[in-house]
Amino acid sequence: MLVIDYEKLRQTIKLHNNLNFVSQTACDLARKLITEYGIANDDKLSEWLNEQKYKSHKALMVWVQQQLPLIDSDETDFERYRQLRRLFYANFSEFIEEVH
């Protein structure tokens, strides 16, 4: 007889879902980067971000979500975006130059 540990299964599913969670704030900030840098939704940026399971836009949203703890949440939206843009450029300036 097969015994299923439903609590363990629930925890595994919850952990998996949280790993890919992207907040609305992260989506909004990522969209601003996408617009500003004209990022196509292909595989190029996702390769730079080491998120090959996603296309570039989703990969960027995941990356932004991971960066949010590094950004001061007490700042204005404009300042938060400026900080994120600086992080993005510092980490991916070669990608940006390659695209433009």
PDB file of C-alpha atoms in Angstrom:
ATOM      1  CA  MET A   1       0.000   0.000   0.000  1.00  0.00           C
ATOM      2  CA  LEU A   2       1.320   3.400  -1.003  1.00  0.00           C
ATOM      3  CA  VAL A   3       1.532   5.914   1.836  1.00  0.00           C
ATOM      4  CA  ILE A   4       1.549   9.591   0.919  1.00  0.00           C
ATOM      5  CA  ASP A   5       2.843  12.148   3.381  1.00  0.00           C
ATOM      6  CA  TYR A   6       0.512  14.999   2.465  1.00  0.00           C
ATOM      7  CA  GLU A   7       2.192  17.476   4.803  1.00  0.00           C
ATOM      8  CA  LYS A   8       5.560  16.865   3.162  1.00  0.00           C
ATOM      9  CA  LEU A   9       3.955  17.121  -0.275  1.00  0.00           C
ATOM     10  CA  ARG A  10       2.264  20.409   0.682  1.00  0.00           C
ATOM     11  CA  GLN A  11       5.573  21.843   1.960  1.00  0.00           C
ATOM     12  CA  THR A  12       7.357  20.817  -1.238  1.00  0.00           C
ATOM     13  CA  ILE A  13       4.714  22.462  -3.422  1.00  0.00           C
ATOM     14  CA  LYS A  14       4.726  25.600  -1.261  1.00  0.00           C
ATOM     15  CA  LEU A  15       8.527  25.856  -1.446  1.00  0.00           C
ATOM     16  CA  HIS A  16       8.482  25.386  -5.225  1.00  0.00           C
ATOM     17  CA  ASN A  17       5.831  28.081  -5.679  1.00  0.00           C
ATOM     18  CA  ASN A  18       7.669  30.565  -3.458  1.00  0.00           C
ATOM     19  CA  LEU A  19      10.936  30.144  -5.369  1.00  0.00           C
ATOM     20  CA  ASN A  20       9.334  31.650  -8.452  1.00  0.00           C
ATOM     21  CA  PHE A  21       7.142  34.218  -6.701  1.00  0.00           C
ATOM     22  CA  VAL A  22       7.315  37.658  -8.274  1.00  0.00           C
ATOM     23  CA  SER A  23       5.550  40.565  -6.557  1.00  0.00           C
ATOM     24  CA  GLN A  24       3.634  43.260  -8.402  1.00  0.00           C
ATOM     25  CA  THR A  25       6.349  45.731  -7.387  1.00  0.00           C
ATOM     26  CA  ALA A  26       9.015  43.559  -9.016  1.00  0.00           C
ATOM     27  CA  CYS A  27       6.906  43.220 -12.175  1.00  0.00           C
ATOM     28  CA  ASP A  28       6.399  46.988 -12.386  1.00  0.00           C
ATOM     29  CA  LEU A  29      10.089  47.753 -11.878  1.00  0.00           C
ATOM     30  CA  ALA A  30      11.120  45.075 -14.376  1.00  0.00           C
ATOM     31  CA  ARG A  31       8.739  46.514 -16.974  1.00  0.00           C
ATOM     32  CA  LYS A  32      10.409  49.901 -16.572  1.00  0.00           C
ATOM     33  CA  LEU A  33      13.814  48.317 -17.228  1.00  0.00           C
ATOM     34  CA  ILE A  34      12.393  46.420 -20.207  1.00  0.00           C
ATOM     35  CA  THR A  35      11.027  49.646 -21.675  1.00  0.00           C
ATOM     36  CA  GLU A  36      14.084  51.777 -20.941  1.00  0.00           C
ATOM     37  CA  TYR A  37      16.580  49.299 -22.366  1.00  0.00           C
ATOM     38  CA  GLY A  38      14.344  47.883 -25.118  1.00  0.00           C
ATOM     39  CA  ILE A  39      14.819  44.314 -23.911  1.00  0.00           C
ATOM     40  CA  ALA A  40      13.359  41.731 -26.290  1.00  0.00           C
ATOM     41  CA  ASN A  41      11.519  38.729 -24.876  1.00  0.00           C
ATOM     42  CA  ASP A  42      13.975  36.190 -26.251  1.00  0.00           C
ATOM     43  CA  ASP A  43      16.587  34.040 -24.512  1.00  0.00           C
ATOM     44  CA  LYS A  44      19.520  36.477 -24.515  1.00  0.00           C
ATOM     45  CA  LEU A  45      18.955  38.186 -21.156  1.00  0.00           C
ATOM     46  CA  SER A  46      17.782  34.982 -19.503  1.00  0.00           C
ATOM     47  CA  GLU A  47      21.166  33.453 -20.368  1.00  0.00           C
ATOM     48  CA  TRP A  48      22.972  36.401 -18.727  1.00  0.00           C
ATOM     49  CA  LEU A  49      20.730  36.036 -15.668  1.00  0.00           C
ATOM     50  CA  ASN A  50      21.220  32.241 -15.504  1.00  0.00           C
ATOM     51  CA  GLU A  51      17.447  31.767 -15.675  1.00  0.00           C
ATOM     52  CA  GLN A  52      17.256  29.684 -18.849  1.00  0.00           C
ATOM     53  CA  LYS A  53      13.891  28.199 -17.930  1.00  0.00           C
ATOM     54  CA  TYR A  54      12.289  31.600 -18.636  1.00  0.00           C
ATOM     55  CA  LYS A  55      12.242  34.051 -21.499  1.00  0.00           C
ATOM     56  CA  SER A  56      14.034  37.342 -20.862  1.00  0.00           C
ATOM     57  CA  HIS A  57      11.107  39.334 -19.455  1.00  0.00           C
ATOM     58  CA  LYS A  58      10.145  36.729 -16.841  1.00  0.00           C
ATOM     59  CA  ALA A  59      13.815  36.135 -16.005  1.00  0.00           C
ATOM     60  CA  LEU A  60      14.245  39.862 -15.406  1.00  0.00           C
ATOM     61  CA  MET A  61      11.182  39.916 -13.147  1.00  0.00           C
ATOM     62  CA  VAL A  62      12.664  37.072 -11.084  1.00  0.00           C
ATOM     63  CA  TRP A  63      16.008  38.921 -10.902  1.00  0.00           C
ATOM     64  CA  VAL A  64      14.286  42.136  -9.790  1.00  0.00           C
ATOM     65  CA  GLN A  65      12.408  40.211  -7.085  1.00  0.00           C
ATOM     66  CA  GLN A  66      15.741  38.923  -5.796  1.00  0.00           C
ATOM     67  CA  GLN A  67      17.160  42.471  -5.748  1.00  0.00           C
ATOM     68  CA  LEU A  68      14.288  44.096  -3.848  1.00  0.00           C
ATOM     69  CA  PRO A  69      15.808  43.401  -0.394  1.00  0.00           C
ATOM     70  CA  LEU A  70      18.881  45.388  -1.510  1.00  0.00           C
ATOM     71  CA  ILE A  71      16.797  48.454  -2.332  1.00  0.00           C
ATOM     72  CA  ASP A  72      15.642  50.854   0.370  1.00  0.00           C
ATOM     73  CA  SER A  73      11.871  50.373   0.629  1.00  0.00           C
ATOM     74  CA  ASP A  74      11.422  53.761   2.343  1.00  0.00           C
ATOM     75  CA  GLU A  75      12.455  55.652  -0.795  1.00  0.00           C
ATOM     76  CA  THR A  76      10.175  57.085  -3.456  1.00  0.00           C
ATOM     77  CA  ASP A  77       9.273  54.924  -6.444  1.00  0.00           C
ATOM     78  CA  PHE A  78      11.598  56.995  -8.618  1.00  0.00           C
ATOM     79  CA  GLU A  79      14.533  56.528  -6.224  1.00  0.00           C
ATOM     80  CA  ARG A  80      13.881  52.793  -5.906  1.00  0.00           C
ATOM     81  CA  TYR A  81      13.895  52.468  -9.693  1.00  0.00           C
ATOM     82  CA  ARG A  82      17.099  54.517  -9.892  1.00  0.00           C
ATOM     83  CA  GLN A  83      18.778  52.173  -7.386  1.00  0.00           C
ATOM     84  CA  LEU A  84      17.565  49.118  -9.299  1.00  0.00           C
ATOM     85  CA  ARG A  85      18.729  50.559 -12.620  1.00  0.00           C
ATOM     86  CA  ARG A  86      22.168  51.139 -11.114  1.00  0.00           C
ATOM     87  CA  LEU A  87      22.293  47.505  -9.908  1.00  0.00           C
ATOM     88  CA  PHE A  88      21.169  46.262 -13.312  1.00  0.00           C
ATOM     89  CA  TYR A  89      23.751  48.306 -15.172  1.00  0.00           C
ATOM     90  CA  ALA A  90      26.529  47.340 -12.743  1.00  0.00           C
ATOM     91  CA  ASN A  91      25.813  43.645 -13.268  1.00  0.00           C
ATOM     92  CA  PHE A  92      24.834  43.581 -16.934  1.00  0.00           C
ATOM     93  CA  SER A  93      26.534  46.513 -18.672  1.00  0.00           C
ATOM     94  CA  GLU A  94      28.066  44.143 -21.245  1.00  0.00           C
ATOM     95  CA  PHE A  95      24.618  42.795 -22.095  1.00  0.00           C
ATOM     96  CA  ILE A  96      23.227  46.321 -22.423  1.00  0.00           C
ATOM     97  CA  GLU A  97      26.058  47.372 -24.723  1.00  0.00           C
ATOM     98  CA  GLU A  98      25.614  44.196 -26.791  1.00  0.00           C
ATOM     99  CA  VAL A  99      21.898  44.874 -27.250  1.00  0.00           C
ATOM    100  CA  HIS A 100      22.295  48.548 -28.151  1.00  0.00           C
TER     101      HIS A 100
END
